[in-house]
Coordinates of C-alpha atoms in Angstrom, one line a residue:
Chain A
X1 CA 4.5 -28.6 10.0
X2 CA 1.4 -30.6 11.0
X3 CA 0.0 -29.8 7.6
X4 CA 2.2 -32.4 5.9
X5 CA 0.4 -35.4 7.4
X6 CA 1.0 -39.0 6.5
X7 CA -0.4 -40.4 3.3
X8 CA -2.7 -42.7 5.3
X9 CA -4.8 -39.8 6.5
X10 CA -4.9 -38.5 2.9
X11 CA -6.7 -41.6 1.7
X12 CA -9.3 -41.1 4.4
X13 CA -10.1 -37.5 3.4
X14 CA -10.1 -38.5 -0.2
X15 CA -12.8 -41.0 0.1
X16 CA -14.9 -38.9 2.4
X17 CA -14.7 -35.8 0.3
X18 CA -14.8 -37.3 -3.2
X19 CA -11.7 -35.8 -4.6
X20 CA -11.6 -34.5 -8.1
X21 CA -8.1 -35.4 -8.9
X22 CA -7.1 -39.1 -8.9
X23 CA -3.5 -38.3 -8.0
X24 CA -3.8 -38.2 -4.3
X25 CA -0.2 -37.5 -3.3
X26 CA -0.2 -34.3 -5.4
X27 CA -2.8 -32.6 -3.3
X28 CA -0.6 -33.1 -0.2
X29 CA 2.5 -31.8 -2.0
X30 CA 0.6 -28.7 -3.2
X31 CA -0.7 -28.1 0.3
X32 CA 2.8 -28.6 1.8
X33 CA 4.4 -26.1 -0.6
X34 CA 1.7 -23.5 -0.1
X35 CA 1.6 -24.2 3.6
X36 CA 5.4 -23.8 4.0
X37 CA 5.2 -20.6 2.0
X38 CA 2.6 -19.3 4.5
X39 CA 4.7 -20.4 7.4
X40 CA 7.7 -18.6 6.1
X41 CA 5.5 -15.5 5.7
X42 CA 4.3 -15.8 9.3
X43 CA 7.6 -16.8 10.8
X44 CA 9.1 -13.3 11.4
X45 CA 6.0 -12.4 13.5
X46 CA 6.0 -15.6 15.5
X47 CA 9.8 -15.3 16.2
X48 CA 9.2 -11.6 17.2
X49 CA 6.7 -12.7 19.8
X50 CA 9.0 -15.4 21.0
X51 CA 11.9 -13.0 21.5
X52 CA 10.1 -10.0 22.9
X53 CA 9.6 -11.7 26.2
X54 CA 13.3 -12.6 26.8
X55 CA 15.8 -10.7 28.9
X56 CA 18.7 -9.5 26.9
X57 CA 21.1 -12.0 28.5
X58 CA 18.7 -14.8 27.8
X59 CA 18.7 -13.8 24.2
X60 CA 22.4 -13.5 23.7
X61 CA 23.1 -16.8 25.6
X62 CA 20.4 -19.1 24.2
X63 CA 19.8 -17.6 20.8
X64 CA 16.7 -16.5 19.0
X65 CA 15.1 -19.9 18.5
X66 CA 15.1 -21.0 22.2
X67 CA 12.1 -20.8 24.4
X68 CA 12.5 -18.0 27.0
X69 CA 14.0 -19.2 30.2
X70 CA 11.8 -16.8 32.2
X71 CA 9.1 -14.5 30.9
X72 CA 10.6 -11.1 31.2
X73 CA 8.9 -7.8 30.6
X74 CA 12.3 -6.1 30.7
X75 CA 12.3 -5.4 27.0
X76 CA 8.9 -3.8 27.1
X77 CA 9.9 -1.6 30.1
X78 CA 13.0 -0.6 28.1
X79 CA 10.8 0.5 25.1
X80 CA 8.2 2.3 27.2
X81 CA 11.0 4.2 29.0
X82 CA 12.2 5.6 25.6
X83 CA 8.9 6.2 23.9
X84 CA 5.6 7.5 25.2
X85 CA 3.6 4.7 23.6
X86 CA 0.2 5.6 25.0
X87 CA 0.5 9.1 23.5
X88 CA 1.6 7.7 20.2
X89 CA -1.3 5.3 20.2
X90 CA -3.8 8.1 20.9
X91 CA -2.3 10.3 18.2
X92 CA -2.5 7.4 15.7
X93 CA -6.1 6.7 16.6
X94 CA -7.2 10.4 16.3
X95 CA -5.4 10.9 13.0
X96 CA -6.7 7.7 11.4
X97 CA -10.3 8.0 12.6
X98 CA -10.6 11.6 11.5
X99 CA -8.9 11.0 8.2
X100 CA -11.0 7.9 7.4
X101 CA -14.4 9.5 8.1
X102 CA -13.8 13.0 6.8
X103 CA -11.9 11.7 3.8
X104 CA -14.7 9.5 2.7
X105 CA -17.3 12.2 3.4
X106 CA -15.5 14.8 1.3
X107 CA -15.0 12.1 -1.4
X108 CA -18.7 11.4 -1.4
X109 CA -19.6 15.1 -1.7
X110 CA -17.1 15.5 -4.6
X111 CA -18.2 12.3 -6.3
X112 CA -21.8 13.4 -6.0
X113 CA -21.1 16.7 -7.6
X114 CA -19.0 15.1 -10.4
X115 CA -21.1 12.0 -11.0
X116 CA -24.7 13.1 -10.4
X117 CA -24.3 16.8 -11.0
X118 CA -22.1 16.0 -14.0
X119 CA -20.1 19.3 -13.7
X120 CA -18.4 20.2 -16.9
X121 CA -14.9 18.6 -17.0
X122 CA -15.7 16.0 -14.4
X123 CA -13.8 13.4 -16.2
X124 CA -10.7 15.6 -16.2
X125 CA -11.1 16.3 -12.5
X126 CA -11.4 12.6 -11.7
X127 CA -8.3 11.9 -13.8
X128 CA -6.3 14.6 -11.9
X129 CA -7.4 13.0 -8.6
X130 CA -6.3 9.6 -9.8
X131 CA -3.0 11.0 -10.9
X132 CA -2.6 12.5 -7.5
X133 CA -2.8 9.1 -5.9
X134 CA 0.2 8.0 -7.9
X135 CA 2.2 11.1 -7.2
X136 CA 5.3 10.3 -5.1
X137 CA 5.1 12.1 -1.8
X138 CA 8.6 13.3 -2.3
X139 CA 7.3 15.7 -4.9
X140 CA 5.1 17.4 -2.2
X141 CA 7.1 17.0 0.9
X142 CA 9.3 20.1 1.0
X143 CA 6.5 22.6 0.2
X144 CA 4.3 20.8 2.8
X145 CA 7.1 21.0 5.3
X146 CA 7.6 24.6 4.5
X147 CA 3.9 25.4 4.6
X148 CA 3.3 23.6 7.8
X149 CA 6.2 25.5 9.3
X150 CA 4.9 28.9 8.3
X151 CA 1.3 28.0 9.5
X152 CA 2.7 26.8 12.8
X153 CA 1.4 23.3 12.1
X154 CA 4.7 21.5 12.1
X155 CA 4.7 18.9 14.9
X156 CA 0.9 19.1 15.1
X157 CA -1.2 16.1 14.2
X158 CA -3.5 18.5 12.3
X159 CA -0.9 18.9 9.6
X160 CA -1.1 15.1 8.9
X161 CA -4.9 15.1 9.2
X162 CA -5.3 17.9 6.6
X163 CA -2.8 16.3 4.2
X164 CA -4.3 12.8 4.4
X165 CA -7.9 13.9 4.3
X166 CA -7.2 15.4 1.0
X167 CA -5.1 12.6 -0.4
X168 CA -7.5 9.9 0.7
X169 CA -10.4 12.1 -0.3
X170 CA -9.0 12.2 -3.8
X171 CA -8.9 8.5 -3.9
X172 CA -12.4 8.2 -2.5
X173 CA -13.7 10.6 -5.2
X174 CA -12.1 8.5 -7.9
X175 CA -13.6 5.3 -6.6
X176 CA -17.0 6.6 -5.6
X177 CA -17.6 8.5 -8.8
X178 CA -17.0 5.2 -10.7
X179 CA -19.5 3.5 -8.5
X180 CA -21.9 6.5 -8.7
X181 CA -23.1 5.2 -12.1
X182 CA -24.6 2.1 -10.4
X183 CA -27.1 4.3 -8.5
X184 CA -30.3 3.4 -10.4
X185 CA -31.6 6.3 -12.5
X186 CA -35.2 5.4 -11.6
X187 CA -34.4 6.1 -8.0
X188 CA -33.0 9.5 -8.8
X189 CA -36.0 10.4 -11.0
X190 CA -38.5 9.2 -8.4
X191 CA -36.8 11.3 -5.8
X192 CA -36.9 14.3 -8.1
X193 CA -40.6 13.8 -8.7
X194 CA -41.2 13.7 -5.0
X195 CA -39.6 17.1 -4.9
X196 CA -36.4 16.1 -3.1
X197 CA -33.7 18.7 -3.2
X198 CA -30.1 18.0 -3.9
X199 CA -29.1 17.5 -0.4
X200 CA -31.9 15.1 0.3
X201 CA -31.1 13.2 -2.8
X202 CA -27.5 12.9 -1.7
X203 CA -28.2 11.7 1.9
X204 CA -31.4 9.8 1.4
X205 CA -30.9 8.2 -2.0
X206 CA -27.3 8.2 -3.1
X207 CA -25.5 7.7 0.3
X208 CA -27.4 4.5 1.2
X209 CA -26.7 2.9 -2.1
X210 CA -23.0 3.6 -1.8
X211 CA -22.8 2.6 1.8
X212 CA -21.1 -0.7 1.3
X213 CA -18.3 0.9 -0.8
X214 CA -17.9 3.7 1.7
X215 CA -17.6 1.4 4.7
X216 CA -14.8 -0.5 2.8
X217 CA -13.1 2.8 2.1
X218 CA -13.3 3.8 5.8
X219 CA -11.6 0.6 6.8
X220 CA -8.9 1.0 4.2
X221 CA -8.3 4.7 4.9
X222 CA -7.9 4.0 8.6
X223 CA -5.3 1.4 8.0
X224 CA -3.4 3.3 5.2
X225 CA -3.3 6.4 7.4
X226 CA -2.2 4.4 10.4
X227 CA 0.7 2.9 8.4
X228 CA 1.7 6.1 6.6
X229 CA 5.4 6.7 7.0
X230 CA 7.0 9.3 4.9
X231 CA 5.0 12.5 5.4
X232 CA 4.5 11.9 9.2
X233 CA 8.2 11.2 9.5
X234 CA 9.0 14.6 8.2
X235 CA 6.2 16.7 9.6
X236 CA 6.1 15.1 13.1
X237 CA 9.6 15.3 14.5
X238 CA 8.4 16.1 18.0
X239 CA 7.7 13.1 20.2
X240 CA 4.5 14.6 21.5
X241 CA 2.9 14.5 18.1
X242 CA 4.3 11.2 16.8
X243 CA 2.3 8.3 15.6
X244 CA 2.9 4.6 16.5
X245 CA 5.2 3.8 13.5
X246 CA 7.1 7.1 13.7
X247 CA 7.7 6.6 17.5
X248 CA 9.1 3.2 16.7
X249 CA 11.3 4.6 14.0
X250 CA 13.1 6.9 16.5
X251 CA 15.0 3.7 17.6
X252 CA 16.6 3.8 14.1
X253 CA 20.3 4.2 14.2
X254 CA 20.6 4.0 18.0
X255 CA 23.1 1.1 18.1
X256 CA 23.4 1.1 21.8
X257 CA 19.8 -0.2 22.0
X258 CA 19.3 -3.8 23.0
X259 CA 17.8 -5.9 20.3
X260 CA 15.1 -7.3 22.6
X261 CA 13.9 -3.7 23.2
X262 CA 13.5 -3.2 19.4
X263 CA 11.6 -6.5 19.3
X264 CA 9.3 -5.4 22.2
X265 CA 8.7 -2.0 20.5
X266 CA 7.9 -3.7 17.2
X267 CA 5.5 -6.1 18.9
X268 CA 3.7 -3.3 20.8
X269 CA 3.4 -1.4 17.6
X270 CA 2.0 -4.4 15.8
X271 CA -0.7 -5.3 18.3
X272 CA -3.2 -2.6 17.3
X273 CA -2.8 -3.6 13.6
X274 CA -3.4 -7.3 14.5
X275 CA -6.5 -6.4 16.5
X276 CA -7.8 -4.3 13.6
X277 CA -7.0 -7.1 11.1
X278 CA -8.9 -9.7 13.1
X279 CA -11.9 -7.3 13.6
X280 CA -12.2 -6.2 10.0
X281 CA -10.7 -9.1 8.1
X282 CA -13.9 -9.7 6.2
X283 CA -14.2 -6.1 5.1
X284 CA -10.6 -6.0 4.1
X285 CA -10.9 -9.0 1.8
X286 CA -14.2 -7.7 0.5
X287 CA -12.5 -4.4 -0.2
X288 CA -9.6 -5.8 -2.1
X289 CA -12.2 -7.8 -4.0
X290 CA -14.6 -5.0 -4.7
X291 CA -12.6 -2.4 -6.5
X292 CA -9.1 -4.0 -6.5
X293 CA -8.4 -1.2 -4.1
X294 CA -4.9 0.3 -3.9
Chain B
X1 CA -14.7 30.7 -13.0
X2 CA -17.4 33.4 -13.4
X3 CA -17.8 33.0 -17.1
X4 CA -18.0 29.3 -16.5
X5 CA -20.8 29.8 -14.0
X6 CA -22.8 32.1 -16.3
X7 CA -22.4 29.6 -19.1
X8 CA -23.6 26.9 -16.8
X9 CA -26.7 28.8 -15.6
X10 CA -27.8 29.8 -19.1
X11 CA -27.5 26.2 -20.2
X12 CA -29.4 25.0 -17.2
X13 CA -32.0 27.6 -17.8
X14 CA -32.5 26.1 -21.2
X15 CA -32.7 22.7 -19.8
X16 CA -35.3 23.8 -17.3
X17 CA -37.4 25.1 -20.1
X18 CA -37.1 21.8 -22.0
X19 CA -38.4 20.2 -18.9
X20 CA -35.8 17.4 -18.6
X21 CA -33.6 19.1 -16.0
X22 CA -34.0 19.0 -12.2
X23 CA -35.5 21.9 -10.4
X24 CA -32.3 23.7 -10.0
X25 CA -29.3 24.3 -12.3
X26 CA -26.1 22.3 -12.5
X27 CA -24.0 25.2 -11.2
X28 CA -24.9 24.5 -7.6
X29 CA -23.2 21.2 -7.8
X30 CA -19.8 23.0 -7.7
X31 CA -20.4 23.4 -4.0
X32 CA -20.1 19.7 -3.5
X33 CA -16.7 19.6 -5.1
X34 CA -15.5 22.8 -3.3
X35 CA -14.3 21.4 0.1
X36 CA -12.1 18.7 -1.5
X37 CA -11.2 20.9 -4.4
X38 CA -9.9 23.7 -2.2
X39 CA -7.9 21.2 -0.1
X40 CA -6.6 19.6 -3.2
X41 CA -5.3 22.9 -4.5
X42 CA -3.6 23.7 -1.2
X43 CA -2.2 20.3 -0.3
X44 CA -1.4 18.8 -3.7
X45 CA -1.5 21.2 -6.7
X46 CA 0.2 24.2 -5.1
X47 CA 3.0 22.1 -3.4
X48 CA 3.6 20.2 -6.6
X49 CA 4.0 23.5 -8.6
X50 CA 6.2 24.9 -5.8
X51 CA 8.3 21.8 -5.9
X52 CA 8.8 22.2 -9.7
X53 CA 9.8 25.8 -9.0
X54 CA 12.3 24.7 -6.3
X55 CA 13.9 22.4 -8.8
X56 CA 14.8 25.4 -10.9
X57 CA 16.7 27.0 -8.0
X58 CA 19.7 26.5 -5.9
X59 CA 18.5 26.6 -2.4
X60 CA 19.8 25.3 0.9
X61 CA 16.3 25.5 2.5
X62 CA 14.9 27.6 5.3
X63 CA 15.8 31.3 5.3
X64 CA 18.8 30.9 3.0
X65 CA 18.3 32.8 -0.3
X66 CA 17.1 30.8 -3.3
X67 CA 18.8 31.6 -6.6
X68 CA 17.1 30.9 -9.9
X69 CA 19.4 28.7 -12.0
X70 CA 17.0 27.4 -14.7
X71 CA 17.6 23.8 -15.8
X72 CA 21.1 23.5 -14.2
X73 CA 19.9 21.0 -11.6
X74 CA 18.5 18.8 -14.4
X75 CA 21.8 19.0 -16.3
X76 CA 23.6 18.0 -13.2
X77 CA 21.3 15.1 -12.6
X78 CA 22.1 13.7 -16.0
X79 CA 25.7 13.4 -15.0
X80 CA 25.1 12.2 -11.4
X81 CA 26.3 8.7 -11.0
X82 CA 24.5 8.2 -7.7
X83 CA 21.2 9.2 -9.3
X84 CA 21.6 6.8 -12.2
X85 CA 22.5 4.1 -9.7
X86 CA 19.3 4.8 -7.8
X87 CA 17.3 4.5 -11.0
X88 CA 19.1 1.3 -11.8
X89 CA 18.3 -0.1 -8.4
X90 CA 14.6 0.7 -9.1
X91 CA 14.8 -2.1 -11.7
X92 CA 15.6 -4.5 -8.8
X93 CA 12.7 -3.0 -6.9
X94 CA 10.4 -3.8 -9.8
X95 CA 11.7 -7.4 -9.9
X96 CA 11.0 -7.7 -6.1
X97 CA 7.6 -5.9 -6.1
X98 CA 6.1 -6.5 -9.5
X99 CA 7.7 -9.6 -11.2
X100 CA 8.3 -12.1 -8.5
X101 CA 5.1 -11.5 -6.4
X102 CA 2.9 -11.4 -9.5
X103 CA 4.2 -14.7 -10.8
X104 CA 4.2 -16.4 -7.3
X105 CA 0.9 -14.7 -6.6
X106 CA -0.8 -16.3 -9.6
X107 CA 0.5 -19.7 -8.7
X108 CA -0.4 -19.5 -5.1
X109 CA -3.8 -18.1 -5.8
X110 CA -4.5 -20.8 -8.3
X111 CA -3.3 -23.5 -5.9
X112 CA -5.4 -22.0 -3.1
X113 CA -8.5 -21.5 -5.1
X114 CA -8.4 -24.3 -7.5
X115 CA -6.9 -27.0 -5.4
X116 CA -6.7 -26.4 -1.7
X117 CA -10.1 -24.7 -1.5
X118 CA -11.7 -27.7 -3.3
X119 CA -9.8 -30.5 -1.7
X120 CA -9.4 -29.3 1.9
X121 CA -12.2 -26.8 2.2
X122 CA -12.6 -23.1 2.0
X123 CA -11.5 -22.4 5.5
X124 CA -8.0 -23.8 5.0
X125 CA -7.7 -21.7 1.9
X126 CA -9.0 -18.6 3.6
X127 CA -6.6 -19.1 6.5
X128 CA -3.6 -19.5 4.3
X129 CA -4.7 -16.4 2.3
X130 CA -5.0 -14.3 5.4
X131 CA -1.5 -15.4 6.4
X132 CA 0.0 -14.3 3.1
X133 CA -1.9 -11.0 3.4
X134 CA -0.7 -10.1 6.9
X135 CA 2.5 -8.3 5.9
X136 CA 0.5 -6.1 3.7
X137 CA -1.4 -4.4 6.6
X138 CA 1.5 -4.2 9.0
X139 CA 2.9 -0.7 9.3
X140 CA 6.0 -0.5 7.0
X141 CA 8.1 0.8 9.9
X142 CA 7.2 -2.2 12.0
X143 CA 8.0 -4.6 9.2
X144 CA 11.3 -2.8 8.6
X145 CA 12.3 -3.1 12.2
X146 CA 11.4 -6.8 12.3
X147 CA 13.6 -7.5 9.3
X148 CA 16.4 -5.2 10.6
X149 CA 16.5 -7.6 13.5
X150 CA 16.3 -10.7 11.4
X151 CA 19.1 -9.5 9.1
X152 CA 21.3 -7.8 11.8
X153 CA 24.9 -8.8 11.5
X154 CA 25.7 -8.9 15.2
X155 CA 22.8 -10.3 17.0
X156 CA 20.3 -10.9 14.3
X157 CA 18.1 -14.0 13.8
X158 CA 19.8 -15.3 10.6
X159 CA 23.3 -14.8 12.0
X160 CA 22.7 -16.4 15.3
X161 CA 20.9 -19.4 13.8
X162 CA 23.7 -19.9 11.3
X163 CA 26.3 -19.7 14.0
X164 CA 24.4 -22.3 16.0
X165 CA 24.4 -24.5 13.0
X166 CA 28.2 -24.2 13.0
X167 CA 28.8 -21.7 10.3
X168 CA 31.5 -19.5 11.7
X169 CA 31.3 -16.5 9.3
X170 CA 27.7 -15.9 8.2
X171 CA 27.2 -13.3 5.6
X172 CA 26.6 -9.7 6.6
X173 CA 23.1 -9.5 5.1
X174 CA 22.7 -5.7 5.1
X175 CA 26.4 -4.7 5.4
X176 CA 27.9 -6.4 2.4
X177 CA 27.5 -4.3 -0.7
X178 CA 27.4 -7.4 -2.8
X179 CA 24.3 -8.8 -1.1
X180 CA 22.5 -6.0 0.7
X181 CA 20.3 -5.3 -2.3
X182 CA 19.2 -8.9 -2.5
X183 CA 18.4 -8.9 1.2
X184 CA 16.2 -5.8 0.7
X185 CA 14.5 -7.5 -2.3
X186 CA 13.7 -10.5 0.0
X187 CA 12.0 -8.2 2.4
X188 CA 10.0 -6.5 -0.3
X189 CA 8.8 -9.8 -1.8
X190 CA 7.6 -10.8 1.7
X191 CA 5.8 -7.5 2.1
X192 CA 4.2 -7.6 -1.3
X193 CA 3.2 -11.2 -1.9
X194 CA -0.2 -11.0 -0.1
X195 CA -1.6 -8.4 -2.5
X196 CA -1.6 -10.4 -5.7
X197 CA -2.7 -13.5 -3.8
X198 CA -5.8 -11.8 -2.5
X199 CA -6.7 -10.0 -5.7
X200 CA -6.1 -13.1 -7.9
X201 CA -8.2 -15.3 -5.6
X202 CA -11.0 -12.9 -5.8
X203 CA -10.6 -12.8 -9.6
X204 CA -10.8 -16.5 -9.8
X205 CA -14.2 -16.5 -8.1
X206 CA -15.5 -14.6 -11.1
X207 CA -14.5 -17.4 -13.5
X208 CA -17.3 -19.6 -14.6
X209 CA -16.7 -23.1 -13.1
X210 CA -18.2 -24.6 -16.2
X211 CA -15.2 -23.6 -18.2
X212 CA -13.0 -25.8 -16.0
X213 CA -15.5 -28.6 -15.9
X214 CA -15.6 -28.7 -19.7
X215 CA -11.9 -28.6 -20.0
X216 CA -11.6 -31.4 -17.5
X217 CA -14.0 -33.5 -19.4
X218 CA -11.9 -32.9 -22.5
X219 CA -9.0 -34.4 -20.6
X220 CA -7.0 -31.2 -19.9
X221 CA -4.7 -31.5 -17.0
X222 CA -4.2 -28.9 -14.3
X223 CA -1.4 -27.1 -16.0
X224 CA -3.3 -26.9 -19.3
X225 CA -6.4 -25.5 -17.6
X226 CA -4.2 -23.0 -15.7
X227 CA -2.7 -21.8 -19.0
X228 CA -5.8 -21.9 -21.2
X229 CA -8.4 -20.7 -18.7
X230 CA -7.0 -19.2 -15.5
X231 CA -4.4 -16.8 -17.0
X232 CA -6.6 -15.3 -19.7
X233 CA -9.6 -15.0 -17.4
X234 CA -7.8 -13.0 -14.7
X235 CA -5.9 -10.8 -17.1
X236 CA -7.7 -7.6 -16.1
X237 CA -6.6 -8.2 -12.4
X238 CA -3.0 -9.0 -13.5
X239 CA -2.9 -5.5 -15.2
X240 CA -4.3 -3.8 -12.0
X241 CA -1.6 -5.6 -9.9
X242 CA 1.2 -4.8 -12.3
X243 CA 0.2 -1.2 -12.6
X244 CA -0.2 -0.5 -8.9
X245 CA 2.9 -2.5 -8.0
X246 CA 5.0 -0.8 -10.6
X247 CA 4.0 2.6 -9.2
X248 CA 4.8 1.4 -5.7
X249 CA 8.2 0.0 -6.6
X250 CA 9.2 3.3 -8.0
X251 CA 8.3 4.9 -4.7
X252 CA 10.0 2.5 -2.3
X253 CA 11.4 4.5 0.7
X254 CA 10.7 3.2 4.2
X255 CA 12.4 -0.2 3.8
X256 CA 15.6 1.5 2.5
X257 CA 15.6 4.1 5.2
X258 CA 15.1 1.6 8.0
X259 CA 17.2 -1.4 6.7
X260 CA 20.2 0.2 5.0
X261 CA 20.0 3.9 4.7
X262 CA 21.0 3.5 1.1
X263 CA 24.2 1.8 2.0
X264 CA 26.6 0.1 2.2
X265 CA 28.6 2.1 -0.3
X266 CA 25.4 3.4 -1.9
X267 CA 24.5 -0.1 -3.1
X268 CA 20.8 0.1 -2.1
X269 CA 20.1 3.8 -2.8
X270 CA 16.7 4.4 -4.6
X271 CA 15.4 7.7 -6.0
X272 CA 13.0 8.5 -3.2
X273 CA 15.8 8.0 -0.6
X274 CA 18.2 10.0 -2.6
X275 CA 15.7 12.9 -2.8
X276 CA 15.1 12.6 1.0
X277 CA 18.8 12.8 1.6
X278 CA 19.2 15.9 -0.5
X279 CA 16.2 17.6 1.2
X280 CA 16.8 16.9 4.8
X281 CA 20.4 15.7 5.2
X282 CA 22.5 17.5 2.6
X283 CA 20.4 20.7 2.6
X284 CA 20.3 20.7 -1.2
X285 CA 16.6 21.5 -1.5
X286 CA 16.7 22.5 -5.2
X287 CA 18.4 19.4 -6.2
X288 CA 16.1 17.2 -4.1
X289 CA 13.1 18.9 -5.7
X290 CA 14.7 18.0 -9.1
X291 CA 14.9 14.4 -8.2
X292 CA 11.4 14.4 -6.9
X293 CA 10.1 16.0 -10.1
X294 CA 11.9 13.5 -12.3
X295 CA 10.5 10.7 -10.2
X296 CA 7.0 11.9 -10.7
X297 CA 7.6 12.1 -14.5
X298 CA 9.0 8.5 -14.5
X299 CA 6.0 7.2 -12.5
X300 CA 3.5 9.0 -14.8
X301 CA 5.3 7.7 -17.8
X302 CA 5.4 4.1 -16.5
X303 CA 1.7 4.3 -15.7
X304 CA 0.8 5.7 -19.1
X305 CA 2.8 3.0 -20.9
X306 CA 1.1 0.3 -18.9
X307 CA -2.3 1.7 -19.5
X308 CA -1.7 1.9 -23.3
X309 CA -0.4 -1.7 -23.3
X310 CA -3.6 -2.7 -21.5
X311 CA -5.8 -1.0 -23.9
X312 CA -4.0 -2.5 -26.9
X313 CA -4.2 -6.0 -25.5
X314 CA -7.9 -5.5 -24.7
X315 CA -8.5 -4.6 -28.3
X316 CA -6.6 -7.6 -29.6
X317 CA -8.7 -9.7 -27.2
X318 CA -12.0 -8.4 -28.7
X319 CA -10.9 -8.8 -32.3

């Protein structure tokens, strides 16, 4: 709201900043429209925070827009009584960290074989991997469910880890093999002249060149895996193995639940993401920039 | 595999003799592909093939016997009104995920980059961009629950605020078959908008500022510059956004599951949700597999068409 200041202050900034456009009111209108759009985007989050700290009677009496009469942790206690949040948090962290690092590593190995080794049919392999990233998970889910059941991996976080290491690894292969061509040929030739073997070339020449791309991939894989919904929903039915989003989704359809409890649960589940966003904001925007990821 | 390897080693032997090859043959590079390749076969290729096989059977899942029925499931699908409705609803998903966010995204990105970034400084633009992007990184389940609360008919945000404003009978956003689909679309637009904004802003950084300066000297206004320079320059990114968003819109699942469960009266059912219901609620695994297989084909087809269109327009560009 404070973004739509008075025209007087606009004149000040205009002279101090040598505006390009002579039509001063326009810039404020544009800022106001874009700013209001951003506010509408952020509003659900802000209102969520506002209402998570209310008691349920406070919420029903004073409505969702009022300031809380007292700061109440009642809703959070209600959520923590239903869901083992620390365990879900731990599961999510383990799954996402392992998938992010192992997925990128396997992607690097595969892309090295395909890009530098130029295995026959490498274009076809990359195309198949790319196709796999478009594949709807519905077309895999029942066999995965069945397979996990027969291997005793149903309700184990390892089922999710295995599935997403491969799926993210396929994406990493696709992206890294397209970046692989940027590794300077002269570097590879020099390494070969120095008598470096394949493994040395990979870890001492190729990997350092690709490191910026790989770090972006790690960040994105972490967050994609963290947010993943469909496959974990099916494979992790047991509360002991659930991730943060899946634990939250167990509230679905329980109409007896107080709405402030749902709010508190949503807010708790949101906090790790917000922290991550703040920490890695630069990498995230660089990533979207770099390869138009996702 | 073995013939391949021998062919490989003879060729690499020839290369070694010619002196251009590295010290060892190419065959050894297969080992680098092996870990992911094996995983891919086990987790993607084999399940996909199994799913196609399931689609040719009548199977209730689990230990129940599966009977091979050929293409019967596909024939049934052709006459299944609920399936056609789910496909039809996918068109609405495309509007909410592809059309609206891409158009709004171009405008917002241009306004942020071209106008706000220059007039009010890069920090303001970066802050606004981050705000638009936030819904993109929130877990879909969390976003779904936030909106389920906002749109709840009993004690939801919209309802209570409208009641406070004196409106006695606010609409039932998710419970009324006439408007539930539009409520879902609103949520999807909110979810998606940050993606085109960030990509297009990055694309605009690539554009040579001299183009704009020259146009400005020629007296072109903002809108003319937008049409003549901005849009053509960021065309590759527009294609990327349209392609990925189209694929995503054909896969929408979590918002439907959390917000409406396909209801009311099946008004918000989408293919992925319909497949899920057949798999895990109706125990019609064969039929669910059929829906999933058709979904994959539709997605591949849409992606192929878009890629062909892109190539064609690139060629026209170069002519």
